[in-house]
Amino acid sequence: MIKTDLSRYDNSWYKTGGSNTKRILWYFVNILFIVNPFNPSSKIKVVLLRFFGAKIGRGVVIKPSVNIKYPWNLSIGDYTWIGENVWIDNLSQVTIGSNVCISQGAMLLCGNHNYKRPTFDLIVKPITIEDGAWVGAQSTVCPGVTMHSHSVLAVGSIASKDLVPFSIYRGNPAIKVANRIISES
């Protein structure tokens, strides 16, 4: 029987898109200004993220204690909210549309490992969250997932496959439980 052998692990093929100096500088800026719960200012966070290559639209709100792995792999549309303790582990591109809500403690994970290989190879895939979608508190969006327009991932759920537009998903793995109907009243 073949067993996992992490001494053979090699992800030298993986490139973050940033130089070593840029990654180290971002590490400290992220800790001091983005993850730091004593910095409540979205404006400062947005300026710093843009400086490091993130594409961020107008009116974006970024709450305290958000952790972003690589801002140069991040695109956020207009009037999107990122809640407290959100972790954007964007080893690949994360594209977040406009009017999206990512609630407290949610995780966007672009990386995983191939548990079928003895070398536990790294797997990296992008995430797309389209306009009007809502990622519920303590939910996880897995590598390669697209949350289509106005889809909802309920509290504590895990999206391992694409979510269809205007639908509500719940559970682990998340399954469609209802249609999302938006009304003025």
mmCIF file of N, CA and C in Angstrom, residues 77-78 102 139 146 170:
data_model
loop_
_atom_site.group_PDB
_atom_site.id
_atom_site.type_symbol
_atom_site.label_atom_id
_atom_site.label_comp_id
_atom_site.label_asym_id
_atom_site.label_seq_id
_atom_site.Cartn_x
_atom_site.Cartn_y
_atom_site.Cartn_z
ATOM 1 N N GLY A 77 -15.846 44.274 -7.244
ATOM 2 C CA GLY A 77 -16.692 45.270 -7.890
ATOM 3 C C GLY A 77 -17.155 46.349 -6.920
ATOM 4 N N ASP A 78 -18.127 47.133 -7.340
ATOM 5 C CA ASP A 78 -18.640 48.262 -6.563
ATOM 6 C C ASP A 78 -19.584 47.808 -5.445
ATOM 7 N N ILE A 102 -20.017 39.258 1.711
ATOM 8 C CA ILE A 102 -19.295 38.108 2.237
ATOM 9 C C ILE A 102 -19.277 38.277 3.747
ATOM 10 N N SER A 139 -19.230 30.344 6.195
ATOM 11 C CA SER A 139 -19.334 29.476 5.028
ATOM 12 C C SER A 139 -18.000 29.396 4.302
ATOM 13 N N THR A 146 -17.935 28.835 -8.906
ATOM 14 C CA THR A 146 -18.554 30.098 -9.293
ATOM 15 C C THR A 146 -19.904 30.184 -8.601
ATOM 16 N N ARG A 170 -27.663 25.362 0.996
ATOM 17 C CA ARG A 170 -27.365 25.138 2.411
ATOM 18 C C ARG A 170 -26.777 23.741 2.579
#
